[in-house]
């Protein structure tokens, strides 16, 4: 079974996903006028009044933290270790490139989700890829297909990955029984997800920044401790990315294809750009300024933070320890723990265990929010179905702590690709609308006024009633 899944994963990624992801990144970078470079300075303006509750939606900061909670999971630790193991240090370079292009993709999908959002029965904003497929493209069947892929991924497979990483980390560091770890994690998740969307968002806006800061500070301190090795590590990343290191030494090593494929694959799995998950959080925000592009810019910061800060910190830990020196018999998170032990001693295993437990906890909670959101689109949002989803989520957490590591990750690679292919196809078809959103935002910025989206200027967009009706007109 693992061999078959690996075969399917390799076919999908090597023959479709790499080209689709790179092509979409280049396309939206060009169509939006290099949005990830030009608009990054508007981040502060887009988060203005972000801590003040807005009627009908989350604040921009809450939406950002909620999406970052789902992003910042075991992929930032385990995934980076896997990428370096399979593709060498050069995989980190291509992860950066995928992150840079992913920022433009994230802007596109999150702006579209803001544009085509609607209010649910409680007045809360809802939206995401399924909504812009149904209303923007007029293809509800496509939205249904995407929602099913998302429920499979975020309701089932991804939660097993997070739990698997925590169980392995706790076993390595503290000899904790895997089943006990799974039960405790499931209990904590349950106590959180019953709080509802707004309750979860309020918790994430405090927990996620604290979690990220602690991991980044840990990495910076270790890097400062081994500062003499940093220049060589950075050089290895660049040289290995293009095969120069192996060509110069004459040794057999990682090829450009290995580095590129693994860098893009793990980068996308980590920052989720193009996957279609983040738009579910972006649509729930009452964006400020009241313009779809503003939330797209905010969510770009999530990709930047995940790829260039969190994942890079994890990569430095593995590379500074010498990825060839890490015990090859170890799998996943235990490789990162072994690397940390080599750098700071036995306490390193516990540090990583605590970090991955926090990352996995927030990620599972974020996953649940996305899955529940798509139940609403499928019109299955009843008390019974919500509780069924919660029960399945908890069962998958416990099961994930017990099942084998390779099977889980290969399943994740396949489900990620299915979601991404559906979502990327949709946003590419809607690229004229993305360009319209970006142009309208930039036009108002150039005029020196606060950008406000006026739906009366674009009557052909077929927006949902109530989504933008109460926005102040220019």
Coordinates of C-alpha atoms in Angstrom, one line a residue:
X1 CA 0.0 0.0 0.0
X2 CA 2.7 2.6 0.9
X3 CA 4.5 1.8 -2.4
X4 CA 1.3 2.3 -4.4
X5 CA 0.5 5.6 -2.7
X6 CA 4.1 6.8 -3.3
X7 CA 3.8 5.9 -6.9
X8 CA 0.5 7.9 -7.3
X9 CA 2.0 10.8 -5.4
X10 CA 5.1 10.9 -7.6
X11 CA 3.0 10.8 -10.8
X12 CA 0.7 13.6 -9.7
X13 CA 3.4 15.9 -8.4
X14 CA 6.1 15.3 -11.1
X15 CA 3.7 15.4 -14.1
X16 CA 1.0 17.9 -13.0
X17 CA 1.4 19.8 -9.8
X18 CA 4.8 21.3 -10.2
X19 CA 3.9 22.9 -13.5
X20 CA 0.4 24.0 -12.4
X21 CA 1.7 25.6 -9.2
X22 CA 4.7 27.3 -10.9
X23 CA 2.5 28.5 -13.8
X24 CA -0.2 29.9 -11.5
X25 CA 2.4 31.7 -9.4
X26 CA 4.0 33.3 -12.4
X27 CA 0.7 34.2 -14.0
X28 CA -0.8 35.9 -10.9
X29 CA 2.5 37.7 -10.2
X30 CA 2.3 39.2 -13.7
X31 CA -1.4 39.8 -13.7
X32 CA -1.4 41.6 -10.4
X33 CA 1.7 43.7 -11.1
X34 CA 4.0 41.8 -8.7
X35 CA 1.5 42.1 -5.9
X36 CA 3.7 40.3 -3.4
X37 CA 6.5 42.9 -3.8
X38 CA 4.5 46.1 -4.4
X39 CA 1.7 45.8 -1.9
X40 CA 3.6 44.3 1.0
X41 CA 4.1 47.8 2.5
X42 CA 0.3 48.1 2.8
X43 CA 0.2 45.3 5.4
X44 CA 0.0 47.8 8.3
X45 CA -2.8 49.7 6.6
X46 CA -4.8 46.6 5.9
X47 CA -4.6 45.6 9.6
X48 CA -5.7 49.0 10.8
X49 CA -8.4 48.6 13.4
X50 CA -7.8 44.9 13.2
X51 CA -8.3 44.4 17.0
X52 CA -11.7 46.1 16.9
X53 CA -14.6 43.7 16.5
X54 CA -16.4 44.2 13.2
X55 CA -20.1 43.5 12.6
X56 CA -20.7 40.3 10.7
X57 CA -17.2 39.0 10.6
X58 CA -13.9 38.4 12.2
X59 CA -11.3 41.1 12.4
X60 CA -8.5 41.0 9.8
X61 CA -6.0 40.0 12.5
X62 CA -8.2 37.2 13.8
X63 CA -8.7 35.9 10.2
X64 CA -4.9 36.0 9.7
X65 CA -4.2 34.2 13.0
X66 CA -6.9 31.6 12.2
X67 CA -5.4 30.8 8.8
X68 CA -1.8 30.8 10.3
X69 CA -3.0 28.4 12.9
X70 CA -4.0 25.9 10.2
X71 CA -0.8 26.6 8.2
X72 CA 1.7 26.4 11.1
X73 CA 1.5 22.7 11.7
X74 CA 3.7 19.7 11.6
X75 CA 4.5 20.6 7.9
X76 CA 6.7 23.4 9.2
X77 CA 8.8 20.9 11.1
X78 CA 8.3 17.4 9.7
X79 CA 7.7 18.5 6.2
X80 CA 10.8 20.6 6.0
X81 CA 12.9 17.6 7.4
X82 CA 11.3 15.4 4.7
X83 CA 12.1 17.9 2.0
X84 CA 15.8 18.2 3.0
X85 CA 16.1 14.4 3.3
X86 CA 14.7 13.8 -0.1
X87 CA 15.9 16.8 -2.0
X88 CA 19.0 18.1 -0.1
X89 CA 19.6 21.6 1.2
X90 CA 18.5 23.0 -2.2
X91 CA 14.9 22.1 -1.4
X92 CA 14.9 25.0 1.0
X93 CA 15.8 27.4 -1.8
X94 CA 12.9 26.1 -4.0
X95 CA 10.6 26.3 -0.9
X96 CA 11.4 30.0 -0.8
X97 CA 10.6 30.4 -4.5
X98 CA 7.3 28.5 -4.1
X99 CA 6.6 30.8 -1.1
X100 CA 7.3 33.9 -3.2
X101 CA 5.0 32.8 -6.0
X102 CA 2.5 31.4 -3.5
X103 CA 2.0 34.9 -2.1
X104 CA 0.6 36.0 -5.4
X105 CA -1.6 32.9 -5.6
X106 CA -2.8 33.5 -2.0
X107 CA -3.7 37.1 -2.8
X108 CA -5.8 35.8 -5.7
X109 CA -7.7 33.1 -3.9
X110 CA -8.3 35.2 -0.7
X111 CA -9.4 38.3 -2.6
X112 CA -11.9 36.2 -4.5
X113 CA -13.2 34.6 -1.3
X114 CA -13.8 38.1 0.1
X115 CA -15.5 39.2 -3.0
X116 CA -17.9 36.3 -3.2
X117 CA -18.6 35.9 0.5
X118 CA -22.1 35.7 1.9
X119 CA -23.8 35.9 5.3
X120 CA -25.0 32.7 7.0
X121 CA -28.2 32.3 9.1
X122 CA -26.4 34.0 12.1
X123 CA -25.1 37.0 10.0
X124 CA -21.6 35.7 10.0
X125 CA -19.6 36.1 6.8
X126 CA -18.9 32.7 5.0
X127 CA -17.1 31.9 1.8
X128 CA -14.1 30.2 0.2
X129 CA -13.3 28.4 -3.0
X130 CA -16.6 26.5 -3.2
X131 CA -18.4 29.9 -3.1
X132 CA -16.3 31.5 -5.9
X133 CA -16.6 28.4 -8.0
X134 CA -20.4 28.4 -7.6
X135 CA -21.0 32.2 -7.9
X136 CA -18.0 33.4 -9.8
X137 CA -17.9 30.6 -12.3
X138 CA -21.4 29.4 -12.1
X139 CA -20.2 25.9 -11.4
X140 CA -21.7 24.7 -8.2
X141 CA -20.7 21.1 -9.1
X142 CA -17.1 22.2 -9.0
X143 CA -17.7 23.7 -5.6
X144 CA -19.3 20.5 -4.3
X145 CA -16.3 18.5 -5.6
X146 CA -13.9 20.9 -3.9
X147 CA -15.8 20.7 -0.6
X148 CA -15.7 16.9 -0.7
X149 CA -11.9 17.0 -1.3
X150 CA -11.5 19.5 1.6
X151 CA -13.6 17.4 4.0
X152 CA -11.5 14.4 3.1
X153 CA -8.3 16.3 3.6
X154 CA -9.0 18.5 6.6
X155 CA -11.6 16.4 8.3
X156 CA -9.6 13.1 8.0
X157 CA -6.1 12.9 6.6
X158 CA -4.5 16.1 7.8
X159 CA -5.6 15.5 11.4
X160 CA -3.9 12.1 11.4
X161 CA -0.6 13.8 10.3
X162 CA -0.7 16.3 13.1
X163 CA -1.5 13.6 15.7
X164 CA 1.1 11.2 14.3
X165 CA 3.8 13.9 14.6
X166 CA 2.8 14.7 18.2
X167 CA 2.7 11.0 19.2
X168 CA 6.1 10.3 17.7
X169 CA 7.6 13.5 19.3
X170 CA 6.2 12.7 22.8
X171 CA 7.4 9.1 22.6
X172 CA 10.9 10.1 21.6
X173 CA 11.2 12.9 24.2
X174 CA 9.2 11.5 27.2
X175 CA 8.5 7.9 26.3
X176 CA 4.8 8.8 26.4
X177 CA 2.4 6.1 25.1
X178 CA 1.0 7.0 21.7
X179 CA -2.6 6.2 22.6
X180 CA -2.5 8.4 25.7
X181 CA -1.0 11.3 23.6
X182 CA -3.8 10.9 21.0
X183 CA -6.5 10.9 23.7
X184 CA -5.1 14.0 25.5
X185 CA -4.7 15.9 22.2
X186 CA -8.3 14.9 21.1
X187 CA -9.7 16.2 24.4
X188 CA -8.0 19.6 24.1
X189 CA -9.2 19.9 20.6
X190 CA -12.7 19.1 21.6
X191 CA -12.8 21.7 24.3
X192 CA -11.7 24.3 21.8
X193 CA -13.8 23.5 18.7
X194 CA -17.1 23.6 20.7
X195 CA -16.4 27.3 21.3
X196 CA -17.5 28.1 17.7
X197 CA -15.8 30.2 15.0
X198 CA -15.6 33.4 17.0
X199 CA -14.5 31.7 20.2
X200 CA -11.7 29.9 18.3
X201 CA -10.7 33.1 16.5
X202 CA -10.3 34.9 19.8
X203 CA -8.1 32.1 21.2
X204 CA -6.0 31.9 18.1
X205 CA -5.2 35.7 18.0
X206 CA -3.3 35.2 21.2
X207 CA -2.0 31.7 21.0
X208 CA -0.6 31.7 17.4
X209 CA 1.6 34.8 17.7
X210 CA 3.0 33.5 21.0
X211 CA 3.7 30.1 19.5
X212 CA 5.5 31.6 16.4
X213 CA 7.6 34.0 18.5
X214 CA 8.8 31.2 20.8
X215 CA 9.8 29.0 17.9
X216 CA 11.6 31.8 16.0
X217 CA 13.4 32.9 19.1
X218 CA 14.6 29.3 19.8
X219 CA 15.9 29.1 16.2
X220 CA 17.6 32.4 16.3
X221 CA 19.4 31.6 19.6
X222 CA 20.6 28.3 18.2
X223 CA 21.7 30.0 15.0
X224 CA 23.6 32.6 17.0
X225 CA 25.3 29.8 19.0
X226 CA 26.4 28.2 15.8
X227 CA 27.0 31.4 13.8
X228 CA 30.3 30.3 12.3
X229 CA 28.4 27.5 10.5
X230 CA 25.7 29.8 9.0
X231 CA 27.6 31.0 5.9
X232 CA 28.4 27.5 4.9
X233 CA 24.8 26.5 5.5
X234 CA 23.4 29.3 3.3
X235 CA 26.0 28.4 0.6
X236 CA 24.9 24.8 0.7
X237 CA 21.3 25.8 0.2
X238 CA 22.1 27.8 -2.9
X239 CA 24.6 25.5 -4.5
X240 CA 22.5 22.4 -3.9
X241 CA 19.4 24.1 -5.4
X242 CA 21.1 24.0 -8.8
X243 CA 23.3 20.9 -8.4
X244 CA 26.5 23.0 -8.2
X245 CA 27.6 21.4 -5.0
X246 CA 27.5 17.9 -6.4
X247 CA 28.9 18.9 -9.7
X248 CA 31.9 20.6 -8.0
X249 CA 32.7 17.7 -5.8
X250 CA 32.0 15.0 -8.4
X251 CA 29.9 13.1 -5.9
X252 CA 26.5 11.6 -6.6
X253 CA 23.9 13.6 -4.8
X254 CA 20.6 15.4 -5.1
X255 CA 19.5 16.4 -8.5
X256 CA 17.9 19.7 -9.5
X257 CA 14.6 17.8 -10.0
X258 CA 14.7 16.3 -6.5
X259 CA 15.4 19.7 -4.9
X260 CA 12.7 21.5 -6.9
X261 CA 10.0 18.9 -6.5
X262 CA 10.5 18.5 -2.8
X263 CA 10.9 22.2 -2.2
X264 CA 7.6 23.0 -4.0
X265 CA 5.8 20.1 -2.6
X266 CA 6.6 20.8 1.1
X267 CA 6.4 24.5 0.6
X268 CA 2.8 24.2 -0.6
X269 CA 1.9 21.7 2.0
X270 CA 3.3 24.1 4.7
X271 CA 2.1 27.5 3.5
X272 CA -1.1 26.1 1.8
X273 CA -1.0 28.8 -1.0
X274 CA -3.2 27.6 -3.9
X275 CA -4.6 24.7 -1.8
X276 CA -7.9 26.6 -1.2
X277 CA -7.9 26.3 2.6
X278 CA -6.9 29.8 3.6
X279 CA -9.7 31.5 1.7
X280 CA -12.2 29.9 4.1
X281 CA -10.7 32.0 6.9
X282 CA -10.2 35.1 4.7
X283 CA -13.9 35.1 3.7
X284 CA -15.0 35.2 7.4
X285 CA -13.3 38.6 7.9
X286 CA -14.9 42.0 7.8
X287 CA -12.0 43.4 5.8
X288 CA -10.5 46.7 6.6
X289 CA -10.2 48.8 4.5
X290 CA -13.5 47.5 3.1
X291 CA -12.1 46.1 -0.1
X292 CA -11.5 42.4 -1.1
X293 CA -7.8 43.2 -2.0
X294 CA -7.1 44.3 1.6
X295 CA -7.8 40.8 3.0
X296 CA -5.7 39.3 0.1
X297 CA -2.8 41.5 1.2
X298 CA -3.2 40.5 4.9
X299 CA -3.2 36.8 4.0
X300 CA -0.1 37.1 1.9
X301 CA 1.7 37.9 5.2
X302 CA 0.6 34.4 6.4
X303 CA 2.4 32.8 3.5
X304 CA 5.5 35.0 4.1
X305 CA 5.5 34.2 7.8
X306 CA 5.0 30.5 7.3
X307 CA 7.6 30.0 4.5
X308 CA 10.3 32.6 5.1
X309 CA 10.2 32.7 8.9
X310 CA 8.8 29.5 10.5
X311 CA 9.8 26.9 7.9
X312 CA 13.2 28.6 7.4
X313 CA 13.8 28.4 11.2
X314 CA 13.1 24.7 11.1
X315 CA 15.3 24.2 8.1
X316 CA 18.2 25.9 9.8
X317 CA 18.0 23.6 12.8
X318 CA 18.2 20.5 10.6
X319 CA 21.0 21.9 8.4
X320 CA 23.1 23.3 11.2
X321 CA 23.0 19.8 12.8
X322 CA 24.2 18.3 9.5
X323 CA 21.3 16.6 7.8
X324 CA 23.6 13.7 6.8
X325 CA 24.5 13.2 10.4
X326 CA 20.9 12.7 11.6
X327 CA 20.1 9.0 12.3
X328 CA 18.6 7.7 9.1
X329 CA 16.4 5.1 10.9
X330 CA 14.4 7.9 12.5
X331 CA 11.2 9.2 10.8
X332 CA 9.5 12.5 10.6
X333 CA 9.5 14.7 13.7
X334 CA 12.1 12.5 15.4
X335 CA 14.7 13.5 12.8
X336 CA 14.1 17.1 13.9
X337 CA 14.3 16.1 17.5
X338 CA 17.6 14.3 16.9
X339 CA 19.0 17.4 15.1
X340 CA 18.0 19.6 18.1
X341 CA 19.7 17.1 20.5
X342 CA 22.9 17.4 18.5
X343 CA 22.7 21.1 18.7
X344 CA 21.7 21.8 22.3
X345 CA 21.8 18.4 24.1
X346 CA 19.1 16.1 25.5
X347 CA 16.7 18.9 26.3
X348 CA 16.3 19.5 22.6
X349 CA 14.0 16.6 22.1
X350 CA 11.6 18.0 24.7
X351 CA 11.7 21.5 23.1
X352 CA 10.7 20.1 19.7
X353 CA 8.0 17.9 21.3
X354 CA 6.4 20.9 23.0
X355 CA 6.7 23.0 19.8
X356 CA 5.1 20.4 17.6
X357 CA 2.3 19.8 20.1
X358 CA 1.4 23.5 20.0
X359 CA 1.7 23.7 16.2
X360 CA -0.4 20.5 15.7
X361 CA -3.1 21.6 18.2
X362 CA -3.7 24.9 16.4
X363 CA -3.5 23.3 13.0
X364 CA -6.2 20.7 13.9
X365 CA -8.4 23.4 15.2
X366 CA -8.0 25.4 12.0
X367 CA -8.6 22.3 10.0
X368 CA -11.9 21.8 11.8
X369 CA -13.0 25.4 11.0
X370 CA -12.4 24.8 7.3
X371 CA -14.3 21.5 7.3
X372 CA -17.3 22.9 9.1
X373 CA -17.4 25.9 6.8
X374 CA -17.7 23.6 3.8
X375 CA -20.6 21.7 5.5
X376 CA -22.4 25.0 5.2
X377 CA -21.8 25.2 1.5
X378 CA -23.0 21.6 1.0
X379 CA -26.1 22.5 3.0
X380 CA -25.4 19.9 5.6
X381 CA -25.0 22.3 8.4
X382 CA -27.2 20.8 11.0
X383 CA -26.6 20.1 14.7
X384 CA -26.3 16.3 13.9
X385 CA -23.7 16.8 11.0
X386 CA -21.6 19.2 13.1
X387 CA -21.4 16.7 15.9
X388 CA -20.6 13.9 13.5
X389 CA -17.8 16.0 12.1
X390 CA -16.5 16.6 15.6
X391 CA -16.6 13.0 16.5
X392 CA -14.8 12.0 13.3
X393 CA -12.2 14.6 13.9
X394 CA -11.5 13.3 17.4
X395 CA -11.4 9.7 16.2
X396 CA -8.9 10.6 13.4
X397 CA -6.7 12.3 16.0
X398 CA -6.6 9.1 18.1
X399 CA -6.1 6.9 15.0
X400 CA -3.3 9.1 13.7
X401 CA -1.3 8.7 16.9
X402 CA -1.2 4.9 16.2
X403 CA -0.9 4.4 12.4
X404 CA 2.3 4.2 10.3
X405 CA 4.1 7.4 9.3
X406 CA 4.7 6.8 5.5
X407 CA 1.1 5.9 4.8
X408 CA -0.2 9.1 6.4
X409 CA 2.2 11.4 4.4
X410 CA 1.6 9.8 1.1
X411 CA -2.2 10.1 1.5
X412 CA -1.7 13.7 2.4
X413 CA 0.4 14.3 -0.8
X414 CA -2.4 12.9 -2.9
X415 CA -5.3 14.8 -1.2
X416 CA -3.3 18.0 -1.2
X417 CA -2.9 17.7 -5.0
X418 CA -6.6 17.0 -5.6
X419 CA -7.6 20.1 -3.7
X420 CA -5.0 22.2 -5.3
X421 CA -5.7 21.2 -8.9
X422 CA -9.4 22.0 -8.4
X423 CA -8.8 25.3 -6.7
X424 CA -6.0 26.5 -9.1
X425 CA -8.1 25.7 -12.1
X426 CA -10.9 27.9 -10.6
X427 CA -8.7 30.9 -9.8
X428 CA -7.0 30.8 -13.2
X429 CA -10.4 30.9 -14.8
X430 CA -11.3 33.9 -12.6
X431 CA -8.0 35.7 -13.2
X432 CA -9.7 38.6 -15.0
X433 CA -11.7 39.2 -11.8
X434 CA -8.5 39.0 -9.7
X435 CA -6.9 41.7 -12.0
X436 CA -10.0 43.8 -11.6
X437 CA -9.8 43.7 -7.8
X438 CA -6.1 44.5 -7.7
X439 CA -6.5 47.4 -10.2
X440 CA -9.4 48.9 -8.3
X441 CA -7.4 48.8 -5.1
X442 CA -4.3 50.3 -6.6
X443 CA -6.3 53.0 -8.4
X444 CA -7.8 54.3 -5.2
X445 CA -4.4 54.1 -3.4
X446 CA -2.9 56.3 -6.2
X447 CA -5.7 58.8 -5.7
X448 CA -4.7 59.0 -2.0
X449 CA -8.1 57.8 -0.7
X450 CA -9.0 54.8 1.5
X451 CA -9.8 51.9 -0.8
X452 CA -13.5 51.1 -0.7
X453 CA -15.1 48.4 -2.9
X454 CA -18.2 49.8 -4.6
X455 CA -20.2 46.8 -6.1
X456 CA -22.2 49.3 -8.3
X457 CA -19.2 49.8 -10.5
X458 CA -19.1 46.1 -11.4
X459 CA -22.8 44.9 -11.9
X460 CA -21.6 41.8 -13.9
X461 CA -19.9 40.2 -10.9
X462 CA -23.1 38.6 -9.6
X463 CA -22.2 39.2 -5.9
X464 CA -24.3 37.8 -3.0
X465 CA -26.9 40.1 -1.5
X466 CA -25.8 41.5 1.9
X467 CA -22.1 40.9 1.4
X468 CA -21.1 44.4 0.3
X469 CA -24.4 46.3 0.6
X470 CA -23.5 48.0 3.8
X471 CA -20.0 49.1 2.7
X472 CA -19.8 52.9 2.6
X473 CA -19.8 54.2 -0.9
X474 CA -17.2 56.6 -2.4

